[in-house]
mmCIF file of C-alpha atoms in Angstrom:
data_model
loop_
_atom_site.group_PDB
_atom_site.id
_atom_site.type_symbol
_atom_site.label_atom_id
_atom_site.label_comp_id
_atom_site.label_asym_id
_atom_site.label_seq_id
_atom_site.Cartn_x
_atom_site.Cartn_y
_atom_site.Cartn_z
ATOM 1 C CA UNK O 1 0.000 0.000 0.000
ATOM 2 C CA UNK O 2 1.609 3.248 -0.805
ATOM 3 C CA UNK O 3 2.284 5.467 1.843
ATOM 4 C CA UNK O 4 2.399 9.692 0.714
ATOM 5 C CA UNK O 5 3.488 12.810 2.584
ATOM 6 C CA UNK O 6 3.343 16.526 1.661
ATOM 7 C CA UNK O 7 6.441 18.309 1.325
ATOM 8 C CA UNK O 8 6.273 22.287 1.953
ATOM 9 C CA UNK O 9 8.174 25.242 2.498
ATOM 10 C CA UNK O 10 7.674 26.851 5.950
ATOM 11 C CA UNK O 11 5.852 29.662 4.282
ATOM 12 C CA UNK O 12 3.208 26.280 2.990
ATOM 13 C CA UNK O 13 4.520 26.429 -0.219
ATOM 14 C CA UNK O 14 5.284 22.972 -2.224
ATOM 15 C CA UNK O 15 8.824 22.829 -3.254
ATOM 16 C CA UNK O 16 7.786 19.519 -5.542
ATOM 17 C CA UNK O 17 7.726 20.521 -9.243
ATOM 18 C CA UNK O 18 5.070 21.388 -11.408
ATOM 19 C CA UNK O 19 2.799 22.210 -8.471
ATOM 20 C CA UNK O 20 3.036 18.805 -7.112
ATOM 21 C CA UNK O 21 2.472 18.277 -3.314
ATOM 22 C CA UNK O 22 3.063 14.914 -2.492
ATOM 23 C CA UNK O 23 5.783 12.344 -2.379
ATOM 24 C CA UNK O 24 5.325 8.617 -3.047
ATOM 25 C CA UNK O 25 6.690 6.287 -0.908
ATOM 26 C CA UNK O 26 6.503 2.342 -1.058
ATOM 27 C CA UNK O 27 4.980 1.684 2.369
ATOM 28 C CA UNK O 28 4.383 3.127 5.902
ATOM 29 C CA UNK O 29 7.555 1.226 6.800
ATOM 30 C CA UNK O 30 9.531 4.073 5.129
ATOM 31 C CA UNK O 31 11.957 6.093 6.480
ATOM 32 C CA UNK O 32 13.506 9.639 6.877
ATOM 33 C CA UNK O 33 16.173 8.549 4.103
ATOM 34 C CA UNK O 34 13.465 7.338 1.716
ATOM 35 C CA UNK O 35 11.724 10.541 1.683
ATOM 36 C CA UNK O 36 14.735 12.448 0.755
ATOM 37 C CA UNK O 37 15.597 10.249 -1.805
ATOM 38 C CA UNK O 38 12.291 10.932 -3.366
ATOM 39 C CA UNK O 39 12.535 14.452 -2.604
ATOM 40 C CA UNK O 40 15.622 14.491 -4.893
ATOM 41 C CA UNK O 41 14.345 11.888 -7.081
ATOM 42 C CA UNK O 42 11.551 14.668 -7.766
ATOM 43 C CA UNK O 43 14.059 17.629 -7.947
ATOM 44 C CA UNK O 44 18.112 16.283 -8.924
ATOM 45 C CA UNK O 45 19.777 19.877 -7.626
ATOM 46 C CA UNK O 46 18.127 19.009 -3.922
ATOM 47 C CA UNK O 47 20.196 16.146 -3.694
ATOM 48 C CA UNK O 48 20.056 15.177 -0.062
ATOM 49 C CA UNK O 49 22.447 16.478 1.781
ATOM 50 C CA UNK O 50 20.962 19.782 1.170
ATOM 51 C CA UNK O 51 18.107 18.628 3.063
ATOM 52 C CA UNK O 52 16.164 19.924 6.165
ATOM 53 C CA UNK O 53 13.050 17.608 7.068
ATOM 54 C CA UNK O 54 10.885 18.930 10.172
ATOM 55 C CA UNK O 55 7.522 17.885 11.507
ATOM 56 C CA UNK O 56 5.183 20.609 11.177
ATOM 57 C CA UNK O 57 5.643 23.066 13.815
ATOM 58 C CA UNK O 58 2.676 23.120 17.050
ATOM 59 C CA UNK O 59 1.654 26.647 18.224
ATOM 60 C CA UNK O 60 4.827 28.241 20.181
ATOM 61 C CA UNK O 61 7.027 25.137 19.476
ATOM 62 C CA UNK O 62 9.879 24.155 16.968
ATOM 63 C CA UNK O 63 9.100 20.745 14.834
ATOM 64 C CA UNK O 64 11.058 17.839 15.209
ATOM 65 C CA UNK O 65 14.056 17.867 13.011
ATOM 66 C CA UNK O 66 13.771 14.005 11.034
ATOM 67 C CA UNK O 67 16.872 12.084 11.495
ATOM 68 C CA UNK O 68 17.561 10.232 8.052
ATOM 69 C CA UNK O 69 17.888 6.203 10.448
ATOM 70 C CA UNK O 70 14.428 6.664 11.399
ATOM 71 C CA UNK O 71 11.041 5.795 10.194
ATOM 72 C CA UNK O 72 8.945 8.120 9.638
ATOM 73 C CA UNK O 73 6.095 6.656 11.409
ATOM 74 C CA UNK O 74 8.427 6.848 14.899
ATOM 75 C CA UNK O 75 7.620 10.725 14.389
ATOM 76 C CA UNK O 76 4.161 10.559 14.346
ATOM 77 C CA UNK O 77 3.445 10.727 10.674
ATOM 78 C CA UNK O 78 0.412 9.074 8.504
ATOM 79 C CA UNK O 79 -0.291 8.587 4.933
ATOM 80 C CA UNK O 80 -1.141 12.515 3.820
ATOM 81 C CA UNK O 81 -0.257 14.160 6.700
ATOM 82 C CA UNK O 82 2.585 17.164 5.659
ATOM 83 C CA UNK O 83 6.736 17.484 6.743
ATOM 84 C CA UNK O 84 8.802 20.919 6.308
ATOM 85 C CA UNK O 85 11.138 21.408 3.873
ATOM 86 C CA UNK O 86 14.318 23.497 4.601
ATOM 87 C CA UNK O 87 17.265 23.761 1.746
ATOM 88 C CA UNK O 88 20.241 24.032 3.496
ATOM 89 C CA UNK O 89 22.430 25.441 0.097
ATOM 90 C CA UNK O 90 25.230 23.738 -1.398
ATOM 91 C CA UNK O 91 27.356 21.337 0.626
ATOM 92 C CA UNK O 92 30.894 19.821 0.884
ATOM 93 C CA UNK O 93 32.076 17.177 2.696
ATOM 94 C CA UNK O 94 33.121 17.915 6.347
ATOM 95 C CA UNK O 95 36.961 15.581 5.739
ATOM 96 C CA UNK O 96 37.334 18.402 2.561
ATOM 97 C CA UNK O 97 36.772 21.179 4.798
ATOM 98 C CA UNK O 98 39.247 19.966 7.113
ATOM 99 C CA UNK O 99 41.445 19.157 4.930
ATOM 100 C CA UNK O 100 41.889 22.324 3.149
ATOM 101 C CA UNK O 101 41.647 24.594 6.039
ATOM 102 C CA UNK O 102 45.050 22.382 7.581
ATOM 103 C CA UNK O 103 46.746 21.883 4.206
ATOM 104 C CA UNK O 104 46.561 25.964 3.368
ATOM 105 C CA UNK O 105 48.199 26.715 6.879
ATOM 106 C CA UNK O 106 51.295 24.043 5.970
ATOM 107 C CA UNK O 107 52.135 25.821 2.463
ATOM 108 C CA UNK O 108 51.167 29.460 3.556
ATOM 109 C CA UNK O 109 53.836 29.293 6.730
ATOM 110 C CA UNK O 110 56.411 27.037 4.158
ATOM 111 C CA UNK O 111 56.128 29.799 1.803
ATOM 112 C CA UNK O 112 57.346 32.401 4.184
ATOM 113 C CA UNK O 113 59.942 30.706 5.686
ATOM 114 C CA UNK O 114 61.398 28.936 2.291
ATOM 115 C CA UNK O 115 60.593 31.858 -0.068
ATOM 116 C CA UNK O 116 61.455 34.587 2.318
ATOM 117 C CA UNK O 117 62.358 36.864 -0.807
ATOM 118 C CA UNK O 118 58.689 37.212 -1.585
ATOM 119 C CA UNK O 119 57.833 39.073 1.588
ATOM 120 C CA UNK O 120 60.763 40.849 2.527
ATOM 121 C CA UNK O 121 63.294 43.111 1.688
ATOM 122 C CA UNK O 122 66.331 41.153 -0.308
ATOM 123 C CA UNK O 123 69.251 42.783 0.997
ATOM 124 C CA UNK O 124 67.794 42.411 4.493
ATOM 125 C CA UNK O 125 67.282 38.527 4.666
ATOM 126 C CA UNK O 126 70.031 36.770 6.371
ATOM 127 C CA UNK O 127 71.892 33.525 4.527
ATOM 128 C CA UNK O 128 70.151 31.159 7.264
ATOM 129 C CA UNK O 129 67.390 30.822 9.606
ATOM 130 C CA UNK O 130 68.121 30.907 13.225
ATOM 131 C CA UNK O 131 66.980 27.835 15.550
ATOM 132 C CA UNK O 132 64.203 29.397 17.225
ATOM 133 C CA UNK O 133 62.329 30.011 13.588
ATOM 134 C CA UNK O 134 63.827 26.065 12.036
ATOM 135 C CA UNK O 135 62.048 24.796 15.685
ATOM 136 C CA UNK O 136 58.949 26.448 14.991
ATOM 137 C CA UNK O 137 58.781 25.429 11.497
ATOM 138 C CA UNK O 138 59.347 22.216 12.684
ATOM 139 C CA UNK O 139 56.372 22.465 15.383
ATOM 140 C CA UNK O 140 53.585 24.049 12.479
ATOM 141 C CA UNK O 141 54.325 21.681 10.439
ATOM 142 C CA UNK O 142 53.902 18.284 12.600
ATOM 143 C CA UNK O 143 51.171 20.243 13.948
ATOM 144 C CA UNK O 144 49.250 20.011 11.022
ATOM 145 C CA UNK O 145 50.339 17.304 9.673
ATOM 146 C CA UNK O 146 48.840 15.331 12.546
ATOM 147 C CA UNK O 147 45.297 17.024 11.868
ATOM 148 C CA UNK O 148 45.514 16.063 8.631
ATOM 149 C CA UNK O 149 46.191 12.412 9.592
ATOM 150 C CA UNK O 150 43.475 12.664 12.100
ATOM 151 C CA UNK O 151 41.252 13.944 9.951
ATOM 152 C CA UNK O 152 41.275 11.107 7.615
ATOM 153 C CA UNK O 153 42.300 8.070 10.186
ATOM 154 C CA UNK O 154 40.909 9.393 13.619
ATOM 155 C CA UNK O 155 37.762 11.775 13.539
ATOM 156 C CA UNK O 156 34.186 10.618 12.514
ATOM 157 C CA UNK O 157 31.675 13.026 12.288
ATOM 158 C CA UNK O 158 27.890 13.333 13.117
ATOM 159 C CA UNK O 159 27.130 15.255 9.958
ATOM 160 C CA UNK O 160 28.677 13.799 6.189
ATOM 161 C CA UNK O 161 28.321 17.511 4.922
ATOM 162 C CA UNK O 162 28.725 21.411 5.750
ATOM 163 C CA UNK O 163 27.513 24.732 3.953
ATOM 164 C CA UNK O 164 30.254 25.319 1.791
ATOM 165 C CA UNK O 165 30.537 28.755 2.676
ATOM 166 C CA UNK O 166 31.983 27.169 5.673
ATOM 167 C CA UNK O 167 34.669 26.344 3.148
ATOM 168 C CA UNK O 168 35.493 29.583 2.736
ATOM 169 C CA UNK O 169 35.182 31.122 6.540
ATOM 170 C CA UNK O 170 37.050 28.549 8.065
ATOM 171 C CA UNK O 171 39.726 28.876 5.390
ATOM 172 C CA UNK O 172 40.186 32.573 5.925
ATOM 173 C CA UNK O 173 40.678 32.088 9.859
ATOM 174 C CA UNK O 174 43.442 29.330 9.070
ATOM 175 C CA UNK O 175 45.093 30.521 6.682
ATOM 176 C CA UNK O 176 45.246 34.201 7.387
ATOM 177 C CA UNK O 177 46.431 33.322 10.826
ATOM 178 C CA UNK O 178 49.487 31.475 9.405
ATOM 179 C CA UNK O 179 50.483 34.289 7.094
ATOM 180 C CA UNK O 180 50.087 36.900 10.105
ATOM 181 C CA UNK O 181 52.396 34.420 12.559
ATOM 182 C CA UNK O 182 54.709 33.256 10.003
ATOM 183 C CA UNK O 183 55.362 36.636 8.917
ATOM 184 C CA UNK O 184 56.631 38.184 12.078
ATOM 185 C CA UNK O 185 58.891 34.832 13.024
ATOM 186 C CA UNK O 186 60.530 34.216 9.874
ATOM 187 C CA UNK O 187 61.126 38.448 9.383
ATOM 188 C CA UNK O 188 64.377 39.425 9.014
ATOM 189 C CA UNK O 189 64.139 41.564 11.909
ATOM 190 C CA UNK O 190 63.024 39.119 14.481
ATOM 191 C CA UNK O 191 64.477 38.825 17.672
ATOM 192 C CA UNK O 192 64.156 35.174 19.269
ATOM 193 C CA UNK O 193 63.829 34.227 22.783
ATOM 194 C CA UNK O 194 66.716 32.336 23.959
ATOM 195 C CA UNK O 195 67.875 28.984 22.712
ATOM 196 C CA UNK O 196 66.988 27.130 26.064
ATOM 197 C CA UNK O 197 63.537 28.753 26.580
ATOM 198 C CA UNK O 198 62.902 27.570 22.402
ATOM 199 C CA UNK O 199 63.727 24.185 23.759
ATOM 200 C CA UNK O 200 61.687 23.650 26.904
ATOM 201 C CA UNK O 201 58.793 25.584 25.811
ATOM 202 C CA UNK O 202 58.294 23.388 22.293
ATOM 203 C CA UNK O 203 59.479 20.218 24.249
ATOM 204 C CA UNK O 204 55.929 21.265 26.421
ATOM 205 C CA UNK O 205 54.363 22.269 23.119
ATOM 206 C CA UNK O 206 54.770 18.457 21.498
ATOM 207 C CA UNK O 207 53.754 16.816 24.755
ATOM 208 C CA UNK O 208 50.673 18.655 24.588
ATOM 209 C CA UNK O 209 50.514 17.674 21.012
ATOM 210 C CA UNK O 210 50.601 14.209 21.863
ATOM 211 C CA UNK O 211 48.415 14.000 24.732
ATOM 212 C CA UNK O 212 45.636 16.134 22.280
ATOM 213 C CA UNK O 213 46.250 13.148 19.959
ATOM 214 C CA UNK O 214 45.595 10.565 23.251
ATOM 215 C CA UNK O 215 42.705 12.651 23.595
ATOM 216 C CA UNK O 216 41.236 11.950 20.123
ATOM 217 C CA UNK O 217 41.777 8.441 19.977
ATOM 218 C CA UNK O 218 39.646 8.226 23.286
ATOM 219 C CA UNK O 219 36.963 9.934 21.876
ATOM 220 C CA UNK O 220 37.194 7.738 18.617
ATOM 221 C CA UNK O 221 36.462 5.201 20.313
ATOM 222 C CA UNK O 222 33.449 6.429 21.681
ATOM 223 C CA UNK O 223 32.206 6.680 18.445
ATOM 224 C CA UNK O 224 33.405 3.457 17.032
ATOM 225 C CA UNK O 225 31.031 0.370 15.437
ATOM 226 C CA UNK O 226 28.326 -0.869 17.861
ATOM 227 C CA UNK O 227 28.638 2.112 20.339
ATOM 228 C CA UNK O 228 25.878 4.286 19.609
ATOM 229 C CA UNK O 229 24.395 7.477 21.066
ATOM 230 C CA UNK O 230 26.371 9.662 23.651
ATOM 231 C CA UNK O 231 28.868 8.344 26.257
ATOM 232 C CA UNK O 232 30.697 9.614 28.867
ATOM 233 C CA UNK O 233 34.754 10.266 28.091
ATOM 234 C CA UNK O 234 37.076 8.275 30.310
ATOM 235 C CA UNK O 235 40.901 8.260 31.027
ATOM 236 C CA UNK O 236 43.512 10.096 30.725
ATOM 237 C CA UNK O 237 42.368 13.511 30.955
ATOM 238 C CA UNK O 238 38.792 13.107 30.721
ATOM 239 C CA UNK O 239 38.847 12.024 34.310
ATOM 240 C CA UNK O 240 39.183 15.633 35.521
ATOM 241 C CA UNK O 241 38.075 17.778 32.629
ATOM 242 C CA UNK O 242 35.377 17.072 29.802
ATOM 243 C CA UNK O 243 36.819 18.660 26.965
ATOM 244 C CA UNK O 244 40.470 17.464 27.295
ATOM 245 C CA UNK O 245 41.502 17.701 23.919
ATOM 246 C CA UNK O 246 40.846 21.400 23.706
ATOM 247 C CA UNK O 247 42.816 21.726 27.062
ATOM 248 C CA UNK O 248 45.772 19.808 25.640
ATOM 249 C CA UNK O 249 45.125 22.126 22.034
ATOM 250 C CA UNK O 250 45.227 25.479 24.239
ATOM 251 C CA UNK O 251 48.019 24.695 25.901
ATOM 252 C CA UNK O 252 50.420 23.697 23.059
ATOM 253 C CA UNK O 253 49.591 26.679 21.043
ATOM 254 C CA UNK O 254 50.297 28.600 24.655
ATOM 255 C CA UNK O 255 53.667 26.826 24.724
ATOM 256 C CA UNK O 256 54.366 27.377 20.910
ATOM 257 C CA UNK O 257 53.632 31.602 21.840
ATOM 258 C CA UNK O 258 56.350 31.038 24.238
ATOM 259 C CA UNK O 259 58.901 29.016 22.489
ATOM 260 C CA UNK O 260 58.645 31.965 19.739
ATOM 261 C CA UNK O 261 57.961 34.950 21.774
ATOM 262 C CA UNK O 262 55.400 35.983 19.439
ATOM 263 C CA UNK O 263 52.597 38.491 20.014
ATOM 264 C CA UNK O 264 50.785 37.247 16.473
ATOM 265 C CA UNK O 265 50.734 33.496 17.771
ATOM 266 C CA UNK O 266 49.544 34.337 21.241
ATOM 267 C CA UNK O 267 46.682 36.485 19.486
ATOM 268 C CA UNK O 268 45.848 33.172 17.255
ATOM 269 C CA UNK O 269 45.584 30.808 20.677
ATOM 270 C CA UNK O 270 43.089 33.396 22.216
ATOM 271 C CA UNK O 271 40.940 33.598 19.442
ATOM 272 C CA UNK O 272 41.348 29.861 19.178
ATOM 273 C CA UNK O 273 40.132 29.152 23.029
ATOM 274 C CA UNK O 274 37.430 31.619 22.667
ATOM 275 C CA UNK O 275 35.821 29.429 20.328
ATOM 276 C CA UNK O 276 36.637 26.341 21.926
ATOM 277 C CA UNK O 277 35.068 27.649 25.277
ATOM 278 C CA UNK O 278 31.996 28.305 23.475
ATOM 279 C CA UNK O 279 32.108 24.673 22.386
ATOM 280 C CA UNK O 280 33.297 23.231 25.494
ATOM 281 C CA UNK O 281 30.747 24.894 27.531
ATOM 282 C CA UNK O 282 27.829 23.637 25.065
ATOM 283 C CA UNK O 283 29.067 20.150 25.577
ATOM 284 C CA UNK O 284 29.685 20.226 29.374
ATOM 285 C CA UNK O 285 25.861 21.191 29.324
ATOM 286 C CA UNK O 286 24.619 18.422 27.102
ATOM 287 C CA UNK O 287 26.707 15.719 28.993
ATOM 288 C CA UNK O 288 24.958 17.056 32.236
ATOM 289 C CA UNK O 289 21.598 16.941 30.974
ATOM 290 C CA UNK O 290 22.186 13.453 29.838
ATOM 291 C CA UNK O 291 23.523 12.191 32.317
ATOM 292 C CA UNK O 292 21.619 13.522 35.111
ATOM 293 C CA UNK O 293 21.116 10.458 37.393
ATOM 294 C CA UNK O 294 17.397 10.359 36.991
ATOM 295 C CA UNK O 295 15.759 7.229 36.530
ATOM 296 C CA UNK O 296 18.854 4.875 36.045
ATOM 297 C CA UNK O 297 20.296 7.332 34.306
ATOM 298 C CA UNK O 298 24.052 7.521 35.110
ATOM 299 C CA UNK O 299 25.324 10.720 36.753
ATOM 300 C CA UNK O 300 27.960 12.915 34.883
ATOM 301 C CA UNK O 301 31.211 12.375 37.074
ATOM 302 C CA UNK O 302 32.063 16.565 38.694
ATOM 303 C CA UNK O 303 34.569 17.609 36.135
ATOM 304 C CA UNK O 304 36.332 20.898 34.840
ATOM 305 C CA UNK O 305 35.061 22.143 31.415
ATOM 306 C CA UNK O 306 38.148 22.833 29.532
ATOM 307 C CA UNK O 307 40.906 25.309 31.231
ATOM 308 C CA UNK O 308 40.939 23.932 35.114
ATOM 309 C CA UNK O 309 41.086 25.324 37.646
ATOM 310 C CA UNK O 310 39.324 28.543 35.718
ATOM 311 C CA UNK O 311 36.980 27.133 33.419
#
């Protein structure tokens, strides 16, 4: 028996072509996926990542946003009865994203320190680089390198797709940072900290590297085959604070600003931890509404949120 549902704008429009209203599906058994499929099916340039789906709002609520695993019938709806259709714009893949906004700070900072001649004055640019700027190449680079890696082997992530004007935003804050640091290290003019300071402070800055890294693989795990929904972090870190691989991220970058002595890369960590609080924060909250103790619900462990003992 074939099972049909109205698809509309939130203004009650049909987005279906030729004035058409409904989409065909094989059975009531159908699910969220099924309906975009048609949806796209019905109009090619709305393929489905693009897509929204939301129950029909109730007076002084929000509708249900449809998760694409479900059926629809676990949200209520019956043969003829209408679902709201949101286009999202043009997508990319979340790995791409990633990708390019790590890859573009690796050749930016390269370019400045290998093609110095393009940004400074000729007859002012020394024959060699001193330590403290080879030592922070050799930081940025490993640095991002590793995200890279991650990217591809260690993260998995809720959503397949972003906006692509995400593309371009997050590319911008990446890769502009990197010309703004590497400029002022690799100058001609700079004047580095001392050799020993370069040392300790980037021997703290890879430690931190590595235990963000530790801190990834836990959370991969998490989210491996067979574990589904949310969980509660453990080990390492995530004993005492709940975002410990921001924690670990902050405080490289912090040790990087002092192996260089560099205003520019201090200014890039701040902006970088303001974000990441906003994150941590919303994720600290979600965790303890979760995991609240109420009926046989576990209780979320007392933890820091990201920066103990301040935050």
């Amino acid at each position: 028996m074939s099972f049909k549902l109205a698809v509309s704008a939130r203004d009650g429009r049909t987005i279906l072509p030729k004035g058409e209203k409904y989409i065909s599906l094989a059975d009531k058994d159908a699910t969220v996926a099924d309906l975009k499929r048609g949806i796209a099916d019905s109009r090619p340039e709305l393929y489905t990542a693009r897509q929204r789906l939301t129950t029909v709002a109730e007076k002084g609520k929000k509708g249900t946003v449809l998760e694409d695993g479900k059926k629809l019938a676990e949200y209520g709806l019956t043969n003829g009865d209408t679902v709201v259709f949101k286009d999202l714009g043009p997508q990319i893949a979340y790995r791409a994203v990633f990708f390019w906004e790590y890859f573009g700070p690796l050749v930016v900072y390269s370019l400045f320190f290998f093609f110095p001649y393009l940004f400074y004055n000729r007859t002012s640019i020394p024959e060699e680089h001193g330590f403290a700027q080879k030592a922070a190449l050799t930081f940025w680079v490993a640095h991002y390198a590793k995200r890279i890696a991650e990217t591809f082997l260690v993260h998995s992530f809720g959503h397949a797709t972003m906006p692509i004007r995400n593309l371009i935003k997050n590319c911008s804050y990446y890769w502009g940072f990197a010309a703004f640091i590497a400029y002022f290290i690799n100058h001609p003019l700079y004047t580095p900290p001392s050799t020993l300071q370069t040392v300790l402070a980037l021997a703290a800055a890879f430690t931190c590297t590595l235990s963000n890294l530790r801190c990834h693989l836990i959370l991969a795990d998490l989210r491996s085959p067979g574990r589904g929904g949310y969980s509660i972090p453990r080990g390492f870190l995530f004993d005492y604070i709940t975002c410990a691989n921001y924690t670990a991220e902050i405080w490289s970058w912090l040790f990087f600003s002092l192996a260089t002595q560099s205003l520019p890369a201090l200014v890039f960590t701040l902006a970088g931890a303001g974000q990441m609080a906003v994150w941590a924060a919303g994720k600290h909250q979600r965790l303890r509404k979760l995991f609240d103790g109420k009926e046989g619900r576990e209780k979320y462990p007392k933890r820091y949120i990201m920066f103990p003992p301040l935050f």
